[in-house]
Tab-separated table of C-alpha atoms in Angstrom:
chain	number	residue	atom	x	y	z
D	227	UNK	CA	13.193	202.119	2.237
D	228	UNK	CA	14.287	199.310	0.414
D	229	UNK	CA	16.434	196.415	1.686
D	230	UNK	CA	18.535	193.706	0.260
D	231	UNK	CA	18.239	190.678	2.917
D	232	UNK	CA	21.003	188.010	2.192
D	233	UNK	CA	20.482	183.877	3.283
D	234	UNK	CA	16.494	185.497	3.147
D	235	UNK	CA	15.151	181.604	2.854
D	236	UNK	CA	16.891	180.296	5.630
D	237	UNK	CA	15.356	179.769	9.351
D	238	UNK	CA	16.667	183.435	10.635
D	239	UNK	CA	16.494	185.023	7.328
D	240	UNK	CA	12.915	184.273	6.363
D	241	UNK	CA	12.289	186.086	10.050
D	242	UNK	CA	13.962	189.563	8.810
D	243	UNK	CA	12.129	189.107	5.712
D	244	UNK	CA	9.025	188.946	7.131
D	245	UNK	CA	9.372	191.456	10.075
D	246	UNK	CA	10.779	194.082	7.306
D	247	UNK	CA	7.853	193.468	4.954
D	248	UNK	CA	5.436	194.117	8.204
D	249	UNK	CA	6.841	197.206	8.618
D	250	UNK	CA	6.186	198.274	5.004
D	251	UNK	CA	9.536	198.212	4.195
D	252	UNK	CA	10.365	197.280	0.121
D	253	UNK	CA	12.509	193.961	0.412
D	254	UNK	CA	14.824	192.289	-1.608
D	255	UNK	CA	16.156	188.714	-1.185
D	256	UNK	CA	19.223	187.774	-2.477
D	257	UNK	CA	19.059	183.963	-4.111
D	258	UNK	CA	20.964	182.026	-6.023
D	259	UNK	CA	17.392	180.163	-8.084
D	260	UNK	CA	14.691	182.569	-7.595
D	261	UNK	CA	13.085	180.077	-9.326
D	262	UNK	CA	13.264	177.847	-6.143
D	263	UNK	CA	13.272	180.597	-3.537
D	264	UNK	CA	10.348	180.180	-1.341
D	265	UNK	CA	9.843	183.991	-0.470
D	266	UNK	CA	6.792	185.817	0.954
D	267	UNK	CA	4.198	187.627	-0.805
D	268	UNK	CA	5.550	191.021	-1.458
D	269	UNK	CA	9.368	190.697	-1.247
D	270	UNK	CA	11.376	190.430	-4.239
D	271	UNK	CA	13.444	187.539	-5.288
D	272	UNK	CA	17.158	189.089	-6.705
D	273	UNK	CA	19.479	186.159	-8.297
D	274	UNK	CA	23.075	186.451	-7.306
D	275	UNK	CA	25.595	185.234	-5.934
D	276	UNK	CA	28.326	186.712	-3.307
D	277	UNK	CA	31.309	184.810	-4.547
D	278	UNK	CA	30.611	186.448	-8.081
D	279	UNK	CA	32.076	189.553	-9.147
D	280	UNK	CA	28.809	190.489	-10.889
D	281	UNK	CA	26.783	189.818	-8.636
D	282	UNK	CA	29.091	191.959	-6.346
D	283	UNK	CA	29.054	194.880	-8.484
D	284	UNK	CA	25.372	195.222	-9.096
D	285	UNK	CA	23.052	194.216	-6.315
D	286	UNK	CA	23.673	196.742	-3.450
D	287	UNK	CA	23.704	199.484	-6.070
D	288	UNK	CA	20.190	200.205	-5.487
D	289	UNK	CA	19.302	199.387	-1.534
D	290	UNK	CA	18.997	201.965	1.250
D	291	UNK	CA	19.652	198.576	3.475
D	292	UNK	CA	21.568	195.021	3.492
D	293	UNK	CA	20.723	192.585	6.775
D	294	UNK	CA	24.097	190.780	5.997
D	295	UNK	CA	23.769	186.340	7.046
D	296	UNK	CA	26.489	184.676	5.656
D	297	UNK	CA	26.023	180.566	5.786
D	298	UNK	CA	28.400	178.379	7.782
D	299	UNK	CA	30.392	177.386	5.249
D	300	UNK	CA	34.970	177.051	4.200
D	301	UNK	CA	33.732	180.595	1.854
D	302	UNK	CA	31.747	182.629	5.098
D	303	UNK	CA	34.305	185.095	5.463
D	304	UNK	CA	35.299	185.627	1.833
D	305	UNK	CA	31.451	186.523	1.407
D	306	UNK	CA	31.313	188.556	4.185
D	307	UNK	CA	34.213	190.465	3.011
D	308	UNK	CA	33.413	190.431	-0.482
D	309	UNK	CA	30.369	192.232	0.113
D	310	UNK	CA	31.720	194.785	2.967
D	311	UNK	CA	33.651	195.975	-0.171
D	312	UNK	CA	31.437	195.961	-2.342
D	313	UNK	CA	29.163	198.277	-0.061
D	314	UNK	CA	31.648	200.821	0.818
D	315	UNK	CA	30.363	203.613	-1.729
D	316	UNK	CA	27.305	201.786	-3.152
D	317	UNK	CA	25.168	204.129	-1.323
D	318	UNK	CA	24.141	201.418	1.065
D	319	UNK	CA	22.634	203.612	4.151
D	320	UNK	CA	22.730	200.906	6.825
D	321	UNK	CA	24.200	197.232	7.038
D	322	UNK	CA	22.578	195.036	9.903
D	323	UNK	CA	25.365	191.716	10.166
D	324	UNK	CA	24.445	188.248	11.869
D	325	UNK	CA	26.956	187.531	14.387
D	326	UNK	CA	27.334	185.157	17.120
D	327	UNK	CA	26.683	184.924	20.742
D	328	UNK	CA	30.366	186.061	22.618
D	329	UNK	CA	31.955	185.838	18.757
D	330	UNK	CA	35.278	186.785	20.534
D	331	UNK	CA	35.588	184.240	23.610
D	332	UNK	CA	36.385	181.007	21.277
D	333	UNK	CA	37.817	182.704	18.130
D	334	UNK	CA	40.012	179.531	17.387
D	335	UNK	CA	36.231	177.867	16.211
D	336	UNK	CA	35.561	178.837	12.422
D	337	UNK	CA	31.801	179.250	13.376
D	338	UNK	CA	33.021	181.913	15.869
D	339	UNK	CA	36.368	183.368	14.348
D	340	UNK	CA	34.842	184.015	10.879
D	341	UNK	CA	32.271	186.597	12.556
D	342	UNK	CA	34.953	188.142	14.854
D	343	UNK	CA	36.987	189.113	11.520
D	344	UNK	CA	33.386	190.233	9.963
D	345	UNK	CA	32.747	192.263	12.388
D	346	UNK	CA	35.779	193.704	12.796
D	347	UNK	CA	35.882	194.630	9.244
D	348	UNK	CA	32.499	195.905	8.718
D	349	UNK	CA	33.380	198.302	11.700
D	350	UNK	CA	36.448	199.751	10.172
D	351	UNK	CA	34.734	199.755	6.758
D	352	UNK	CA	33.253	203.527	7.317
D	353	UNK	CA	29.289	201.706	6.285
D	354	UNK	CA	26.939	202.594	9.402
D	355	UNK	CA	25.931	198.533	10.961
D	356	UNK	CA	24.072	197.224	13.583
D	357	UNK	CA	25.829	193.721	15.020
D	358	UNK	CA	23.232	191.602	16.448
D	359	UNK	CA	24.892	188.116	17.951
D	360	UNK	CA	22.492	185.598	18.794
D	361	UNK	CA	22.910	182.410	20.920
D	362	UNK	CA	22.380	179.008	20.062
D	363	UNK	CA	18.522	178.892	18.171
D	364	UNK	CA	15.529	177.148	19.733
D	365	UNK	CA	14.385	176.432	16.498
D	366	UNK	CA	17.344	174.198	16.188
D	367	UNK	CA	15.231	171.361	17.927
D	368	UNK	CA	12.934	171.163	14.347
D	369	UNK	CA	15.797	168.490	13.586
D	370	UNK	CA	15.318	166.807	16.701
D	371	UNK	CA	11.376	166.315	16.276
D	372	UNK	CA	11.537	162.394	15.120
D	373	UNK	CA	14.548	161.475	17.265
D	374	UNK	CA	12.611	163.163	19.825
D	375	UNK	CA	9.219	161.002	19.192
D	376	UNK	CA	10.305	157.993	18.026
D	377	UNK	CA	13.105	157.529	20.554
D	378	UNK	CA	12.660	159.818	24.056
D	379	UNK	CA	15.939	161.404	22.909
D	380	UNK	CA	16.893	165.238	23.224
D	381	UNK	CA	20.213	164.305	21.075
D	382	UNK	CA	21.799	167.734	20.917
D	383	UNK	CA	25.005	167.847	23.282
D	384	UNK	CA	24.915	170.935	24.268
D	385	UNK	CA	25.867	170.522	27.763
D	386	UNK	CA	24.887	171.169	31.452
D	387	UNK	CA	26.667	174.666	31.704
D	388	UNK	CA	23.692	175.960	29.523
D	389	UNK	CA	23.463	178.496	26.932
D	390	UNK	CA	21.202	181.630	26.998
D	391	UNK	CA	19.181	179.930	23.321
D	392	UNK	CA	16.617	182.118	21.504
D	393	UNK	CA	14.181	182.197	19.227
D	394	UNK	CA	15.112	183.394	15.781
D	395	UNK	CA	11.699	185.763	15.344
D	396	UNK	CA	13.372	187.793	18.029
D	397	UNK	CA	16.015	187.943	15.646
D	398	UNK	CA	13.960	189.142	13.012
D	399	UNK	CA	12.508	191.496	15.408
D	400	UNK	CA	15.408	192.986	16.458
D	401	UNK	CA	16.798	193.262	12.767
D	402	UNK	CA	14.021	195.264	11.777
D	403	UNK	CA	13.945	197.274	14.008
D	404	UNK	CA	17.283	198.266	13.754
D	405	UNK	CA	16.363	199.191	9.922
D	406	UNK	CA	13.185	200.933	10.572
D	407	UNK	CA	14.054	203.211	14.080
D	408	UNK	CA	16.231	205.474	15.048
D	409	UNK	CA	19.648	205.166	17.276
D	410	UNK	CA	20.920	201.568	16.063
D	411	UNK	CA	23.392	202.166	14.061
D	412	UNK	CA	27.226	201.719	15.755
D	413	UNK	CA	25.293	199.076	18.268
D	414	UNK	CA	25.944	195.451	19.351
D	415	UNK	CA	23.361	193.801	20.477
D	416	UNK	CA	23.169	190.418	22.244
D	417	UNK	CA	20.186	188.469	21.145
D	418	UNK	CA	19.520	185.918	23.680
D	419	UNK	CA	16.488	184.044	25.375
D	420	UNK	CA	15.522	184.884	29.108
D	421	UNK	CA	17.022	182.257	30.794
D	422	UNK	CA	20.218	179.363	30.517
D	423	UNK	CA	18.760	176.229	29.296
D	424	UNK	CA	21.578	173.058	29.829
D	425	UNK	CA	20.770	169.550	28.074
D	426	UNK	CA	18.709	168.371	30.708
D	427	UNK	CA	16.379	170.859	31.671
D	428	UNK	CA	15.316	171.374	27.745
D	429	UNK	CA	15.018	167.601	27.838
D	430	UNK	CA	12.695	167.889	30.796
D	431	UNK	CA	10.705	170.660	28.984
D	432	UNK	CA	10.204	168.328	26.081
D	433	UNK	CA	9.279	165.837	27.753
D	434	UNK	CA	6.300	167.517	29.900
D	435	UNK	CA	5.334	169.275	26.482
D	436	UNK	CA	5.623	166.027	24.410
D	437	UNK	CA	3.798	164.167	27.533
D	438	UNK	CA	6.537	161.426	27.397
D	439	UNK	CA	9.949	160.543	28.682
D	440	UNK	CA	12.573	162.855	27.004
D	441	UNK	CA	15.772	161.987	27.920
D	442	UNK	CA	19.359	164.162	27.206
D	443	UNK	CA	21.467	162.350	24.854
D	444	UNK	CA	24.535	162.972	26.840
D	445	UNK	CA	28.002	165.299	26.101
D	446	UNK	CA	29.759	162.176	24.172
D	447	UNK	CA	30.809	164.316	21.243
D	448	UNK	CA	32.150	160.736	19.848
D	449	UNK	CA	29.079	159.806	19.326
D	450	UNK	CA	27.855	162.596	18.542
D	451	UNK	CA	30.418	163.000	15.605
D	452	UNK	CA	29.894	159.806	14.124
D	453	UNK	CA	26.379	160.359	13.804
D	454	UNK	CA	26.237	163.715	12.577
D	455	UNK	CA	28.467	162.504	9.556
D	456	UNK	CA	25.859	160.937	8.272
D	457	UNK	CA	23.995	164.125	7.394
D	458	UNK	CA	26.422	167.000	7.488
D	459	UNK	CA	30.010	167.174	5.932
D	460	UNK	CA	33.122	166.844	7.804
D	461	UNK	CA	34.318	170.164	7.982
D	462	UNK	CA	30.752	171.569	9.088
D	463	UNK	CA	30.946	168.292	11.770
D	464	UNK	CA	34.813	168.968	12.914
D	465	UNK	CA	33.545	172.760	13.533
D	466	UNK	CA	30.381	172.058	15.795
D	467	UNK	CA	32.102	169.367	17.639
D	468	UNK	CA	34.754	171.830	18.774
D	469	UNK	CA	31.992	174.324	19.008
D	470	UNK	CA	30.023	172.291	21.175
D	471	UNK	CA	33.170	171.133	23.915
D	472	UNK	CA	33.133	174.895	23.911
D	473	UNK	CA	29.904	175.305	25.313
D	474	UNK	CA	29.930	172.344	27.370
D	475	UNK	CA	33.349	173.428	29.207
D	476	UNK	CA	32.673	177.130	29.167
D	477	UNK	CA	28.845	177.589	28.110
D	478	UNK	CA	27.122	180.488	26.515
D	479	UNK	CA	25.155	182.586	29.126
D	480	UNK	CA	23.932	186.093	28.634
D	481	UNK	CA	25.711	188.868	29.892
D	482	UNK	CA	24.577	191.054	32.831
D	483	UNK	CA	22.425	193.663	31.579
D	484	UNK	CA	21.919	191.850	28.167
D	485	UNK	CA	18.079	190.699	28.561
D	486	UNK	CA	16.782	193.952	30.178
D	487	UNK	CA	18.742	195.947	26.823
D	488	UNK	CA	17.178	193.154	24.225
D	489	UNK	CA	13.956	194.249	26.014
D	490	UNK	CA	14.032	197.604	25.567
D	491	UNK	CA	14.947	197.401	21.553
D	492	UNK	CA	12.093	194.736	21.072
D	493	UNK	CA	9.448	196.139	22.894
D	494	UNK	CA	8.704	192.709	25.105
D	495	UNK	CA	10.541	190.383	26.759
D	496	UNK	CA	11.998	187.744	24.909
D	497	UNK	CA	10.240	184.900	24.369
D	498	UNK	CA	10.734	181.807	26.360
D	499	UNK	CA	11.263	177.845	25.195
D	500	UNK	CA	8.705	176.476	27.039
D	501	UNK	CA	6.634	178.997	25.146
D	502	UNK	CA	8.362	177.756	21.990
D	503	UNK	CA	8.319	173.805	23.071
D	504	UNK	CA	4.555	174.268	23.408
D	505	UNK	CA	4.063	175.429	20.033
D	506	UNK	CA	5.654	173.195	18.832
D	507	UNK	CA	4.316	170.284	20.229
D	508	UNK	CA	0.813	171.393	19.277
D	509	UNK	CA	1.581	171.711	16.250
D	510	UNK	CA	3.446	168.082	15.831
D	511	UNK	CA	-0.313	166.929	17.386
D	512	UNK	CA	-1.997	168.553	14.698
């Protein structure tokens, strides 16, 4: 089996690269500088480039597989849909896409409303798919890690109605699984951690697994805007503020039902923050 793996060097990417290539599995990662792509041993770096017609017309040619990650960006669902068209006779078996947590509850948010279109698309598009919609990612906090030392500050706002987070190599997991077993295809799945984690109780987490005061930055998405212009750009800032009054006013839980079936497809449960937190920290020691 071969399979093309798309936004392959990013945090959830790099996961289904590496949980594919486990499983013996020939992989292909789509870059645009394979000259720059940091990629494991035994995957293949492919150049390309999803808003290019030639890139479009040659690279799923050749793939049993695609695991489909478009980045957060104004072009998301253009290369989603690019590439849903392209696939549609390529002779592309299987197409595993990387959805969101409850896409369909706050549509009006691009980082939402892109995937619900996506999916919506790649389910009318006759290609066999596997949705898998993850929560917000504990290994979001690897930004956090000097604000977090140098200041006792858990600064992301992500509210006190908590949001079932996970940890992306249960994404991987479940992604490659979904390539490399039986009776996926035509399924959602929810990817979520085992419990809801608010602002302040993964403040207090960090703070017993740091072994100082963490305190939660607070729901001031104000603040929280003007800061976060300093690093990201305002379009990517104006979406995750909106995105984030969403999950303080509403939050992101898990459905009923939804750990017990992540379960099941992974083989264990799924793993838990403190047991993230903790790796983490000992690792930040070392």
């Amino acid at each position: 089996m071969r399979v093309l793996v798309t936004g392959g060097t990013g945090t959830v990417g790099s996961q289904v690269v590496e949980q594919l290539l486990a499983r013996g599995v020939d992989v292909q990662v789509l870059t645009r500088d394979p000259a720059k792509a940091r990629i494991p041993a035994g995957a293949t770096a492919v150049a390309g480039n999803l808003l290019e017609v030639a890139t479009l017309r040659k690279v799923f040619t050749d793939v049993d597989g695609v695991f489909l990650l478009n980045a957060v960006s104004p072009t998301e669902s253009q290369e989603a849909l690019l590439a849903i068209t392209a696939m549609r006779g390529s002779g592309v078996k299987h197409v595993v896409y990387l959805s969101v947590h409850h896409a369909d509850t706050a549509p009006w948010l691009p980082h939402f409303g892109a995937k619900v279109g996506i999916e919506a698309a790649l389910k009318a598009s006759g290609l066999a798919y596997t949705i898998l919609r993850p929560d917000n990612f504990f290994q979001n906090d690897y930004w956090y890690k000097d604000v977090m030392q140098q200041y006792g500050v858990y600064p992301q706002p992500i509210g006190e109605v908590g949001t079932s987070r996970v940890d992306v190599r249960d994404i991987g997991e479940a992604a490659a699984i979904a390539f490399t077993q039986p009776g996926h295809a035509g399924q959602v799945y929810d990817v979520v951690g085992p419990e809801v984690l608010n602002g302040t109780a993964i403040a207090a987490v960090w703070s017993e697994v740091l072994g100082k005061p963490i305190a939660y930055g607070g729901n001031d998405l104000d603040a929280w805007e003007a800061q976060a212009l300093s690093m990201l750009p305002d379009w990517m800032v104006f979406d995750f503020r909106y995105m984030y009054a969403h999950f303080q006013e509403a939050g992101l839980h898990a459905a009923p039902g939804a750990v017990e079936r992540l379960t099941t497809l992974l083989g264990h449960p799924p793993r838990s923050f403190r047991a993230f937190a903790e790796e983490c920290a000992a690792a930040w020691r070392a």
